mmCIF file of C-alpha atoms in Angstrom:
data_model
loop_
_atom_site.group_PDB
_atom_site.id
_atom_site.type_symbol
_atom_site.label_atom_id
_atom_site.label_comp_id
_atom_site.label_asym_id
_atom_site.label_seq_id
_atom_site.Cartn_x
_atom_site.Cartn_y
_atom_site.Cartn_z
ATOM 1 C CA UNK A 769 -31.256 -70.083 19.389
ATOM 2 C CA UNK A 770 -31.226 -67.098 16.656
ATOM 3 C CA UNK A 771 -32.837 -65.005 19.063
ATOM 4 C CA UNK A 772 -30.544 -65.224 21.832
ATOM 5 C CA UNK A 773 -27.531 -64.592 19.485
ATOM 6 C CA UNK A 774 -29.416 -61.236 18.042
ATOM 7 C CA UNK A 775 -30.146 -60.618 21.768
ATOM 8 C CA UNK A 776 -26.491 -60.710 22.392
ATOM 9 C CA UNK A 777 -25.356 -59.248 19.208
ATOM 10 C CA UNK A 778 -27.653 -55.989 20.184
ATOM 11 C CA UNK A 779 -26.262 -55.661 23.489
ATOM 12 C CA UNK A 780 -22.405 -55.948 21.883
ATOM 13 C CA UNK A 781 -23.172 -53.333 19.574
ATOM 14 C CA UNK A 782 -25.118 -51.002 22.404
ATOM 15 C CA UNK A 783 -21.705 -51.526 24.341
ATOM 16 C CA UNK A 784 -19.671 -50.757 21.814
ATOM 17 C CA UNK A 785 -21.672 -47.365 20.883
ATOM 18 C CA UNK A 786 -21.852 -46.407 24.408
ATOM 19 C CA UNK A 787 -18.161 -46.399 24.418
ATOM 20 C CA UNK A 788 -17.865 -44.519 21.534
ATOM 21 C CA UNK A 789 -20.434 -41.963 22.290
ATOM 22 C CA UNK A 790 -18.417 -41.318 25.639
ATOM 23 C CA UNK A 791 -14.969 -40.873 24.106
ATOM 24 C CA UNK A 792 -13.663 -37.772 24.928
ATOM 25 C CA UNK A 793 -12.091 -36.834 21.787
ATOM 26 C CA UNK A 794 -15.000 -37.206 19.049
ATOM 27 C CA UNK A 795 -14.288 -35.407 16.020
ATOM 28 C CA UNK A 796 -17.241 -34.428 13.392
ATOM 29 C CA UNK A 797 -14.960 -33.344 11.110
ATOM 30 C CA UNK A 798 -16.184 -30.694 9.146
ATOM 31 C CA UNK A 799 -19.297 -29.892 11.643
ATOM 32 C CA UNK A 800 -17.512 -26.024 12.431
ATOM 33 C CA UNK A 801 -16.428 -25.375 9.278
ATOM 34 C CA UNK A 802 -19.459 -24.344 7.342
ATOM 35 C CA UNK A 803 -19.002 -20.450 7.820
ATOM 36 C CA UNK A 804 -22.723 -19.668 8.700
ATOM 37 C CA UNK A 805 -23.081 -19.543 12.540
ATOM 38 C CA UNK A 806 -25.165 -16.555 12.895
ATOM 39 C CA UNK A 807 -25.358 -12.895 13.036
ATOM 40 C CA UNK A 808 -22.094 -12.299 15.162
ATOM 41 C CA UNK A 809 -18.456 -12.805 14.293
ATOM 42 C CA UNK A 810 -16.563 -15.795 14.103
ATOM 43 C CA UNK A 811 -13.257 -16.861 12.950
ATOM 44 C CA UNK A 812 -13.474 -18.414 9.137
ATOM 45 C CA UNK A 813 -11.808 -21.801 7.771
ATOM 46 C CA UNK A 814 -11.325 -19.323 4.737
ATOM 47 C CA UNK A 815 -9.447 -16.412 6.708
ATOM 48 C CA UNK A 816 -7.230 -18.682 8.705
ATOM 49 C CA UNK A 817 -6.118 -20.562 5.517
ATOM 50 C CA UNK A 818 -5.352 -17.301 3.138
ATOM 51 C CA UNK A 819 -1.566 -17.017 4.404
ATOM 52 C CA UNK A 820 1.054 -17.992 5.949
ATOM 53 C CA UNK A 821 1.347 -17.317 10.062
ATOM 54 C CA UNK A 822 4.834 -16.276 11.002
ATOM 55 C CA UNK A 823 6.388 -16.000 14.440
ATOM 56 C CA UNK A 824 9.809 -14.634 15.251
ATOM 57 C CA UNK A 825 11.011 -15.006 18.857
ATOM 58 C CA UNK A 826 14.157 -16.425 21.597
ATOM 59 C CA UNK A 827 13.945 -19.777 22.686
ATOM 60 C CA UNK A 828 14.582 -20.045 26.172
ATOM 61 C CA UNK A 829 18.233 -20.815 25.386
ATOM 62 C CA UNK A 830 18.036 -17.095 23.382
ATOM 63 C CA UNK A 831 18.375 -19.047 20.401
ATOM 64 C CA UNK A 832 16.728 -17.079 17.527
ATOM 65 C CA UNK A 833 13.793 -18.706 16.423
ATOM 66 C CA UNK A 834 10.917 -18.323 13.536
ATOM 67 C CA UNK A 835 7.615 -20.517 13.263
ATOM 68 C CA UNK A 836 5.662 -20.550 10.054
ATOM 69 C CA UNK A 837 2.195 -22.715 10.465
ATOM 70 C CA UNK A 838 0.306 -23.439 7.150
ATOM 71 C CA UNK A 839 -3.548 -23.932 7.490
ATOM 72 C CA UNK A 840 -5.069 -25.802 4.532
ATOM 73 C CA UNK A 841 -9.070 -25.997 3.621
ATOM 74 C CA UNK A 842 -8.809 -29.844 3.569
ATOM 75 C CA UNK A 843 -8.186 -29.873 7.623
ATOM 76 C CA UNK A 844 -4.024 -30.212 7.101
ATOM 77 C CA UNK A 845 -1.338 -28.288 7.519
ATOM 78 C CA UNK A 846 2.581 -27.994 7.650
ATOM 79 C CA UNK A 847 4.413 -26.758 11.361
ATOM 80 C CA UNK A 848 8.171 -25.249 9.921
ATOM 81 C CA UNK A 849 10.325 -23.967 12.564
ATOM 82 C CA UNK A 850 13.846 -22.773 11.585
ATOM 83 C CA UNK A 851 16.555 -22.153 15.181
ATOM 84 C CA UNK A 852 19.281 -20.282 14.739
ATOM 85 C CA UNK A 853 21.717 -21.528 17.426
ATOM 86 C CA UNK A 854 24.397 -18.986 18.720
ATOM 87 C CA UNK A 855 27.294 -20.722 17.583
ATOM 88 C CA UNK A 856 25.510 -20.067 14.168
ATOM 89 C CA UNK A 857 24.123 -23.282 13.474
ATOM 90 C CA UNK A 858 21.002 -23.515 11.720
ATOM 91 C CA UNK A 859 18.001 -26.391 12.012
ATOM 92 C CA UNK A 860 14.919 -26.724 10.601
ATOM 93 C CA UNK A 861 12.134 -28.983 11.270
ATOM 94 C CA UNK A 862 9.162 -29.355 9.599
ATOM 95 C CA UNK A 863 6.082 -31.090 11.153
ATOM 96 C CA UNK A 864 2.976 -31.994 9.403
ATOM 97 C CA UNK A 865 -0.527 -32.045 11.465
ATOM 98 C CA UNK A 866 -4.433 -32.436 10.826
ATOM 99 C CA UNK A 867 -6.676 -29.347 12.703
ATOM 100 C CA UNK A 868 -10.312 -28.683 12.796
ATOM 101 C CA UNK A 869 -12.333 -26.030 15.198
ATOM 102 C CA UNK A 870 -12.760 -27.525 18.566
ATOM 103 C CA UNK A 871 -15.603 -25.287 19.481
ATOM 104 C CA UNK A 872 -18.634 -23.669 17.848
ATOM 105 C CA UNK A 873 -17.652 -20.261 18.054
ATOM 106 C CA UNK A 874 -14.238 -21.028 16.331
ATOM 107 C CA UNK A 875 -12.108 -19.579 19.046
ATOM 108 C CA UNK A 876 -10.114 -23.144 19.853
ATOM 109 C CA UNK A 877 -8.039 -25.330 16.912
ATOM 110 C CA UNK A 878 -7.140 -28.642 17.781
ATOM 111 C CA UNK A 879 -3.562 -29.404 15.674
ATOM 112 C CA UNK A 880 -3.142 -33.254 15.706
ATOM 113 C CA UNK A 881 0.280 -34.043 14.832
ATOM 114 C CA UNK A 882 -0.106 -37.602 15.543
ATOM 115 C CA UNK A 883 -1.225 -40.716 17.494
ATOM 116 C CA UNK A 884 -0.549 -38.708 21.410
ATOM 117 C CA UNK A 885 0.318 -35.701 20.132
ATOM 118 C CA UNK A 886 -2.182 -32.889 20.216
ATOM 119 C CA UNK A 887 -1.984 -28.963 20.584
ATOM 120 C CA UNK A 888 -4.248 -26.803 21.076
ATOM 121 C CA UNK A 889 -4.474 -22.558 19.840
ATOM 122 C CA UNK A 890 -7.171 -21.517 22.506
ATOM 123 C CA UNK A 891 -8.839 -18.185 22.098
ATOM 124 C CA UNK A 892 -8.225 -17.350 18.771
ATOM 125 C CA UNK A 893 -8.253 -14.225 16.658
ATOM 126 C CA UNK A 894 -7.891 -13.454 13.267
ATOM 127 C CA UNK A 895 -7.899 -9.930 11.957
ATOM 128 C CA UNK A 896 -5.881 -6.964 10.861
ATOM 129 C CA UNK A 897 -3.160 -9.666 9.274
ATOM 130 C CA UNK A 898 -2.317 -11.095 12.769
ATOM 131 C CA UNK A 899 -3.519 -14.591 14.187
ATOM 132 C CA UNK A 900 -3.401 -14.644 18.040
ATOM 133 C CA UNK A 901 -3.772 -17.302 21.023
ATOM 134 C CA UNK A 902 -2.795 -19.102 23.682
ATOM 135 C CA UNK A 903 -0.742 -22.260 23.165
ATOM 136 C CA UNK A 904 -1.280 -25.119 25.118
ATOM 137 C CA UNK A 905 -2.285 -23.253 28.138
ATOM 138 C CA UNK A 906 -2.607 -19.662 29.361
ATOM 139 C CA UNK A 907 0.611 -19.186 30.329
ATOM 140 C CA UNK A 908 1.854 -19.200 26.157
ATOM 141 C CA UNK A 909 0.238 -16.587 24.353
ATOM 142 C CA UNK A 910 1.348 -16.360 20.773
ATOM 143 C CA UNK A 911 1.018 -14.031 17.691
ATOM 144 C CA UNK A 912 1.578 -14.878 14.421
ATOM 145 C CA UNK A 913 1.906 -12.210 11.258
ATOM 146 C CA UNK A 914 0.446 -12.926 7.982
ATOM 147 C CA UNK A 915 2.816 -13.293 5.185
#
């Protein structure tokens, strides 16, 4: 009797880490992070979190917009967006979100601002005090200035 409920215990846990092996979005939290990839260049935890990214731009209602995005060493950060509406009213949101590297050459940061909602910075690059990408999908590239 003991064996056949170890027997079925086993294959309930094989299920279960099947499942989880096969998950599409499996985070290893800090498995990018550890700044020694190799000889060649690749974006740094430390050089994306030393400032504040700032983006100034028109909605597509030519509102005036500006997007600061905080980057934090402990995988959080804070979204602020301030719109200037053209009747001159102002709103500002402020959105907080967990990110990590989504590949190993740190060219891809996945920003998880909750449960089912996800976005993505896709070929990344830091340098000269700019950070540059595409968001969520080629047809949004973005560039932030360093403050």
């Amino acid at each position: 009797m003991k064996t056949n409920t170890f027997k079925y215990l086993g294959l309930a846990l094989m299920a279960v880490l099947m499942v989880g092996l096969t998950s599409c979005e499996v985070e290893i939290d800090s498995f990018y992070d550890d700044d020694n990839n190799g000889p060649g260049y690749y974006n740094r935890s430390a050089d994306l979190c030393s400032r504040t990214w700032v983006s100034f731009y028109r909605d597509i209602d030519n509102n005036y917009c500006c997007q600061e995005l905080d980057f934090f060493l402990d995988r959080t950060g804070i979204d602020y967006i301030r719109v200037e509406y053209l009747d001159g009213y102002v709103e500002e949101f402020e959105y907080k979100f967990r990110w990590s590297w989504e590949n190993f050459a740190q060219t891809s940061i996945r920003m998880s601002y909750g449960p089912n909602d996800v976005s993505y910075l896709d070929d990344v690059y830091i340098g000269g005090n700019r950070l540059s990408g595409y968001l969520d999908g080629r047809n949004n590239f973005v560039e932030y200035q360093g403050r």
